[in-house]
Amino acid sequence: MQAEAERATIIPERIVCETTCDSVEKQWLARIEIQSQNRGMEIGYARVSTGDQNLDLQEQALRGAGVEKLYSDRASGGAVSRPGLDQALSALKPGDVLVVWRLDRLGRSLPHLIDVVSALGAKGIGFRSLADGIDTTTAQGKLVFHLMGALAEFERALISERTQAGLRAAKARGARLGRRPVLAPAQIAHAQKLVADGESPTAVARTLQVGRATLYRALRAAEQNRPGDLASRLSRRNSKVRSDQ
C-alpha cells in the first residue's frame, strides 16, 4: 500500500516536470528564432596601409566569419579620408554589425576608435573585432569595450593635465608661448628706423617680405611699452590709407 502511494505521488510530478520543461524549451527555441529573424547584416571593413600590402588575409578572415558585404581601403591609419570606411558606415543600419579583422584596422587611435564604435552603438549597430575577441552584441563584449573607453578617457585626462602643467612651467621660466614671431627684433628695429625716416610702411613690408598688417602688428607691439611719434604716425598713415580706399 505504501509503495503504491509513493508511485501515485511520483507520476504526477514527472508529468508536471515534462510538461514544464517542454514549455520552457519551446519558449527558448522561439526566442532564438525571433533573434535570428531580427539579426541584421554583417558588414566587413578591411584596410592596409600601402598599395604593396595585400588585403587577402583580412578578406578571407572576414568572409569566413560570415560577412555579407565587404569594404576596404588602402590608406594609412592616420588618413582622415577613407572612402571605403565611409561607404561601410553609410551602409550600416540598426541591427547590423560592423566586423573588422583587428581593432587598429578601424580607428586612427584609441580615442577615435572609441568614438566610432560609440556612435555605432547609439544607432543600434554592433561591432566585432575577430582577432581581439571583442563583440559589442554580447554582454561581455560591451563590458570590455566600456573598460577600453574608460582607459581612453583616462589617457585624455592625463595628456591634458601634463600639457597644462608644461605650459605653467614654461610661463614660470619666462618662455614665450605660441607661434614664433615672423620678424626678428633686428628686423623690427630696422623697420622702425625706415618708417621714422619717412619710408612708406607698404614699401617696408614689401622689402621685409611680409604683409602690411604683419608689419603694423610688429611695430605696434614694439611700441606699446614706449608710445611715441612712431605709433601716432602709423595710426595717421593707416587712417589715410583707409580713406583713400
Short mmCIF file of C-alpha atoms in Angstrom, two decimals:
data_model
loop_
_atom_site.label_atom_id
_atom_site.label_comp_id
_atom_site.label_asym_id
_atom_site.label_seq_id
_atom_site.Cartn_x
_atom_site.Cartn_y
_atom_site.Cartn_z
CA MET A 1 0.00 0.00 0.00
CA GLN A 2 2.81 2.40 0.86
CA ALA A 3 4.66 1.66 -2.41
CA GLU A 4 1.54 2.30 -4.46
CA ALA A 5 1.02 5.61 -2.67
CA GLU A 6 4.62 6.66 -3.46
CA ARG A 7 4.16 5.77 -7.17
CA ALA A 8 0.95 7.76 -7.21
CA THR A 9 2.77 10.85 -5.97
CA ILE A 10 5.80 10.45 -8.27
CA ILE A 11 3.93 10.02 -11.56
CA PRO A 12 2.04 13.36 -11.40
CA GLU A 13 5.30 15.15 -10.51
CA ARG A 14 7.02 13.61 -13.54
CA ILE A 15 4.13 14.60 -15.80
CA VAL A 16 4.26 18.18 -14.49
CA CYS A 17 8.07 18.32 -14.96
CA GLU A 18 7.90 17.03 -18.51
CA THR A 19 5.15 19.50 -19.38
CA THR A 20 7.03 22.43 -17.82
CA CYS A 21 10.39 21.51 -19.41
CA ASP A 22 8.77 21.10 -22.79
CA SER A 23 7.17 24.55 -22.47
CA VAL A 24 10.47 26.18 -21.43
CA GLU A 25 12.28 24.53 -24.34
CA LYS A 26 9.68 25.77 -26.82
CA GLN A 27 9.93 29.31 -25.43
CA TRP A 28 13.72 29.19 -25.69
CA LEU A 29 13.61 27.96 -29.29
CA ALA A 30 11.05 30.63 -30.17
CA ARG A 31 13.27 33.33 -28.65
CA ILE A 32 16.26 32.14 -30.71
CA GLU A 33 14.16 32.16 -33.87
CA ILE A 34 13.00 35.73 -33.20
CA GLN A 35 16.56 36.86 -32.54
CA SER A 36 17.77 35.25 -35.77
CA GLN A 37 14.98 36.95 -37.70
CA ASN A 38 15.81 40.36 -36.17
CA ARG A 39 19.53 39.94 -36.73
CA GLY A 40 20.84 42.41 -39.28
CA MET A 41 23.56 42.17 -41.85
CA GLU A 42 27.24 41.73 -41.01
CA ILE A 43 29.32 44.24 -42.95
CA GLY A 44 33.10 43.91 -43.03
CA TYR A 45 35.84 46.51 -43.31
CA ALA A 46 39.48 45.81 -44.19
CA ARG A 47 42.43 48.17 -44.52
CA VAL A 48 46.09 48.04 -45.44
CA SER A 49 48.49 50.96 -45.12
CA THR A 50 50.16 50.89 -48.54
CA GLY A 51 49.49 49.63 -52.04
CA ASP A 52 52.26 47.00 -51.65
CA GLN A 53 50.37 45.22 -48.85
CA ASN A 54 47.72 42.60 -49.52
CA LEU A 55 44.12 42.55 -48.34
CA ASP A 56 43.66 38.81 -48.91
CA LEU A 57 44.32 37.72 -45.31
CA GLN A 58 41.79 40.14 -43.86
CA GLU A 59 39.19 39.48 -46.54
CA GLN A 60 39.43 35.70 -46.08
CA ALA A 61 39.03 36.03 -42.31
CA LEU A 62 36.04 38.34 -42.70
CA ARG A 63 34.37 36.13 -45.31
CA GLY A 64 34.93 33.12 -43.09
CA ALA A 65 33.24 34.96 -40.22
CA GLY A 66 30.06 35.33 -42.27
CA VAL A 67 30.45 38.87 -43.58
CA GLU A 68 27.93 39.56 -46.36
CA LYS A 69 29.32 42.87 -47.67
CA LEU A 70 32.93 43.93 -47.58
CA TYR A 71 34.54 47.36 -47.97
CA SER A 72 38.25 48.15 -47.95
CA ASP A 73 40.82 50.94 -48.09
CA ARG A 74 44.47 51.28 -48.98
CA ALA A 75 45.44 54.11 -46.68
CA SER A 76 47.43 54.70 -43.52
CA GLY A 77 45.66 54.56 -40.18
CA GLY A 78 46.16 58.29 -39.71
CA ALA A 79 44.48 59.21 -43.00
CA VAL A 80 41.42 61.37 -42.46
CA SER A 81 39.81 60.44 -45.78
CA ARG A 82 38.96 56.74 -46.13
CA PRO A 83 36.28 56.20 -48.80
CA GLY A 84 35.86 52.50 -48.02
CA LEU A 85 35.16 53.19 -44.35
CA ASP A 86 32.74 55.97 -45.26
CA GLN A 87 30.84 53.57 -47.54
CA ALA A 88 30.75 50.88 -44.85
CA LEU A 89 29.41 53.28 -42.23
CA SER A 90 26.79 54.57 -44.68
CA ALA A 91 25.62 51.03 -45.47
CA LEU A 92 25.10 50.09 -41.80
CA LYS A 93 21.56 50.10 -40.42
CA PRO A 94 20.17 49.45 -36.92
CA GLY A 95 20.64 45.79 -36.10
CA ASP A 96 23.68 45.40 -38.40
CA VAL A 97 27.18 44.57 -37.18
CA LEU A 98 30.44 46.11 -38.39
CA VAL A 99 33.17 43.45 -38.45
CA VAL A 100 36.92 44.11 -38.67
CA TRP A 101 39.89 41.79 -38.55
CA ARG A 102 41.68 43.82 -35.86
CA LEU A 103 40.96 46.99 -33.90
CA ASP A 104 43.76 49.01 -35.50
CA ARG A 105 42.17 48.45 -38.93
CA LEU A 106 39.29 50.75 -37.94
CA GLY A 107 40.49 53.57 -35.68
CA ARG A 108 43.29 56.08 -36.18
CA SER A 109 43.84 55.97 -32.41
CA LEU A 110 42.16 54.54 -29.34
CA PRO A 111 40.06 57.70 -28.73
CA HIS A 112 38.98 57.70 -32.40
CA LEU A 113 38.10 54.01 -32.20
CA ILE A 114 36.02 54.60 -29.06
CA ASP A 115 34.20 57.49 -30.75
CA VAL A 116 33.37 55.45 -33.88
CA VAL A 117 32.10 52.40 -32.02
CA SER A 118 30.16 54.53 -29.53
CA ALA A 119 28.46 56.33 -32.42
CA LEU A 120 27.56 52.95 -33.94
CA GLY A 121 26.16 51.74 -30.63
CA ALA A 122 23.98 54.83 -30.31
CA LYS A 123 22.42 53.89 -33.67
CA GLY A 124 21.78 50.30 -32.60
CA ILE A 125 24.71 48.93 -34.63
CA GLY A 126 27.05 46.31 -33.21
CA PHE A 127 30.81 45.96 -33.60
CA ARG A 128 33.01 42.89 -33.75
CA SER A 129 36.79 42.51 -33.93
CA LEU A 130 37.83 38.97 -34.87
CA ALA A 131 41.45 38.91 -33.69
CA ASP A 132 40.76 40.81 -30.46
CA GLY A 133 37.68 38.79 -29.49
CA ILE A 134 35.50 41.87 -28.94
CA ASP A 135 31.80 41.69 -29.76
CA THR A 136 29.56 44.50 -28.53
CA THR A 137 26.46 42.45 -29.29
CA THR A 138 27.27 40.38 -26.17
CA ALA A 139 27.30 41.49 -22.54
CA GLN A 140 30.95 40.51 -22.13
CA GLY A 141 31.96 42.41 -25.26
CA LYS A 142 30.14 45.53 -24.09
CA LEU A 143 31.94 45.33 -20.74
CA VAL A 144 35.36 45.04 -22.40
CA PHE A 145 34.62 47.96 -24.68
CA HIS A 146 33.38 50.13 -21.80
CA LEU A 147 36.64 49.41 -19.99
CA MET A 148 38.56 50.47 -23.11
CA GLY A 149 36.51 53.67 -23.21
CA ALA A 150 37.33 54.39 -19.57
CA LEU A 151 41.04 53.88 -20.28
CA ALA A 152 40.85 56.21 -23.30
CA GLU A 153 39.15 58.90 -21.21
CA PHE A 154 41.80 58.45 -18.52
CA GLU A 155 44.51 58.83 -21.19
CA ARG A 156 42.91 62.07 -22.45
CA ALA A 157 42.78 63.46 -18.91
CA LEU A 158 46.45 62.61 -18.30
CA ILE A 159 47.56 64.25 -21.57
CA SER A 160 45.55 67.38 -20.79
CA GLU A 161 46.94 67.54 -17.26
CA ARG A 162 50.52 67.14 -18.48
CA THR A 163 50.03 69.78 -21.16
CA GLN A 164 48.67 72.31 -18.70
CA ALA A 165 51.49 71.57 -16.24
CA GLY A 166 54.05 72.06 -19.02
CA LEU A 167 52.51 75.39 -20.05
CA ARG A 168 52.52 76.65 -16.46
CA ALA A 169 56.16 75.61 -16.02
CA ALA A 170 57.14 77.34 -19.29
CA LYS A 171 55.38 80.55 -18.25
CA ALA A 172 57.15 80.43 -14.88
CA ARG A 173 60.50 80.21 -16.71
CA GLY A 174 59.54 83.23 -18.79
CA ALA A 175 59.32 81.28 -22.04
CA ARG A 176 57.39 82.83 -24.91
CA LEU A 177 54.41 80.66 -25.84
CA GLY A 178 52.66 80.48 -29.17
CA ARG A 179 53.87 80.83 -32.73
CA ARG A 180 57.36 82.15 -33.36
CA PRO A 181 57.36 85.82 -34.48
CA VAL A 182 57.68 86.35 -38.22
CA LEU A 183 60.03 89.31 -37.79
CA ALA A 184 63.18 89.18 -35.67
CA PRO A 185 63.90 92.03 -33.24
CA ALA A 186 66.65 93.34 -35.56
CA GLN A 187 64.19 93.46 -38.48
CA ILE A 188 61.62 95.30 -36.38
CA ALA A 189 64.25 97.86 -35.30
CA HIS A 190 65.27 98.35 -38.92
CA ALA A 191 61.62 98.79 -39.94
CA GLN A 192 61.10 101.35 -37.18
CA LYS A 193 64.04 103.37 -38.45
CA LEU A 194 62.81 103.27 -42.05
CA VAL A 195 59.30 104.36 -41.10
CA ALA A 196 60.67 107.08 -38.84
CA ASP A 197 62.76 108.35 -41.76
CA GLY A 198 59.58 108.67 -43.86
CA GLU A 199 59.57 105.35 -45.71
CA SER A 200 56.12 104.01 -46.56
CA PRO A 201 55.05 101.04 -44.37
CA THR A 202 53.84 99.29 -47.55
CA ALA A 203 57.33 99.60 -49.08
CA VAL A 204 58.97 98.46 -45.83
CA ALA A 205 56.68 95.42 -45.64
CA ARG A 206 57.49 94.57 -49.27
CA THR A 207 61.22 94.82 -48.50
CA LEU A 208 60.89 92.50 -45.49
CA GLN A 209 58.65 90.14 -47.49
CA VAL A 210 55.77 90.28 -45.03
CA GLY A 211 52.24 91.60 -45.20
CA ARG A 212 51.50 95.17 -44.24
CA ALA A 213 49.23 94.01 -41.42
CA THR A 214 52.06 91.85 -40.06
CA LEU A 215 54.40 94.82 -40.10
CA TYR A 216 51.84 97.03 -38.32
CA ARG A 217 51.34 94.43 -35.59
CA ALA A 218 55.08 94.02 -35.05
CA LEU A 219 55.69 97.78 -34.86
CA ARG A 220 52.77 98.36 -32.50
CA ALA A 221 53.90 95.50 -30.25
CA ALA A 222 57.38 97.04 -30.10
CA GLU A 223 56.00 100.50 -29.30
CA GLN A 224 53.31 99.57 -26.78
CA ASN A 225 55.68 99.95 -23.80
CA ARG A 226 57.09 103.26 -25.04
CA PRO A 227 54.49 105.04 -27.18
CA GLY A 228 55.79 107.91 -29.20
CA ASP A 229 55.75 109.68 -32.51
CA LEU A 230 56.07 106.42 -34.49
CA ALA A 231 52.85 104.98 -33.11
CA SER A 232 50.89 108.13 -33.89
CA ARG A 233 52.42 108.32 -37.36
CA LEU A 234 51.41 104.73 -38.09
CA SER A 235 47.89 105.47 -36.91
CA ARG A 236 47.66 108.52 -39.19
CA ARG A 237 49.03 106.58 -42.16
CA ASN A 238 46.55 103.75 -41.57
CA SER A 239 43.64 106.18 -41.42
CA LYS A 240 44.79 107.87 -44.63
CA VAL A 241 45.05 104.54 -46.45
CA ARG A 242 41.51 103.61 -45.41
CA SER A 243 40.13 106.94 -46.55
CA ASP A 244 41.86 106.59 -49.93
CA GLN A 245 40.31 103.13 -50.38
#
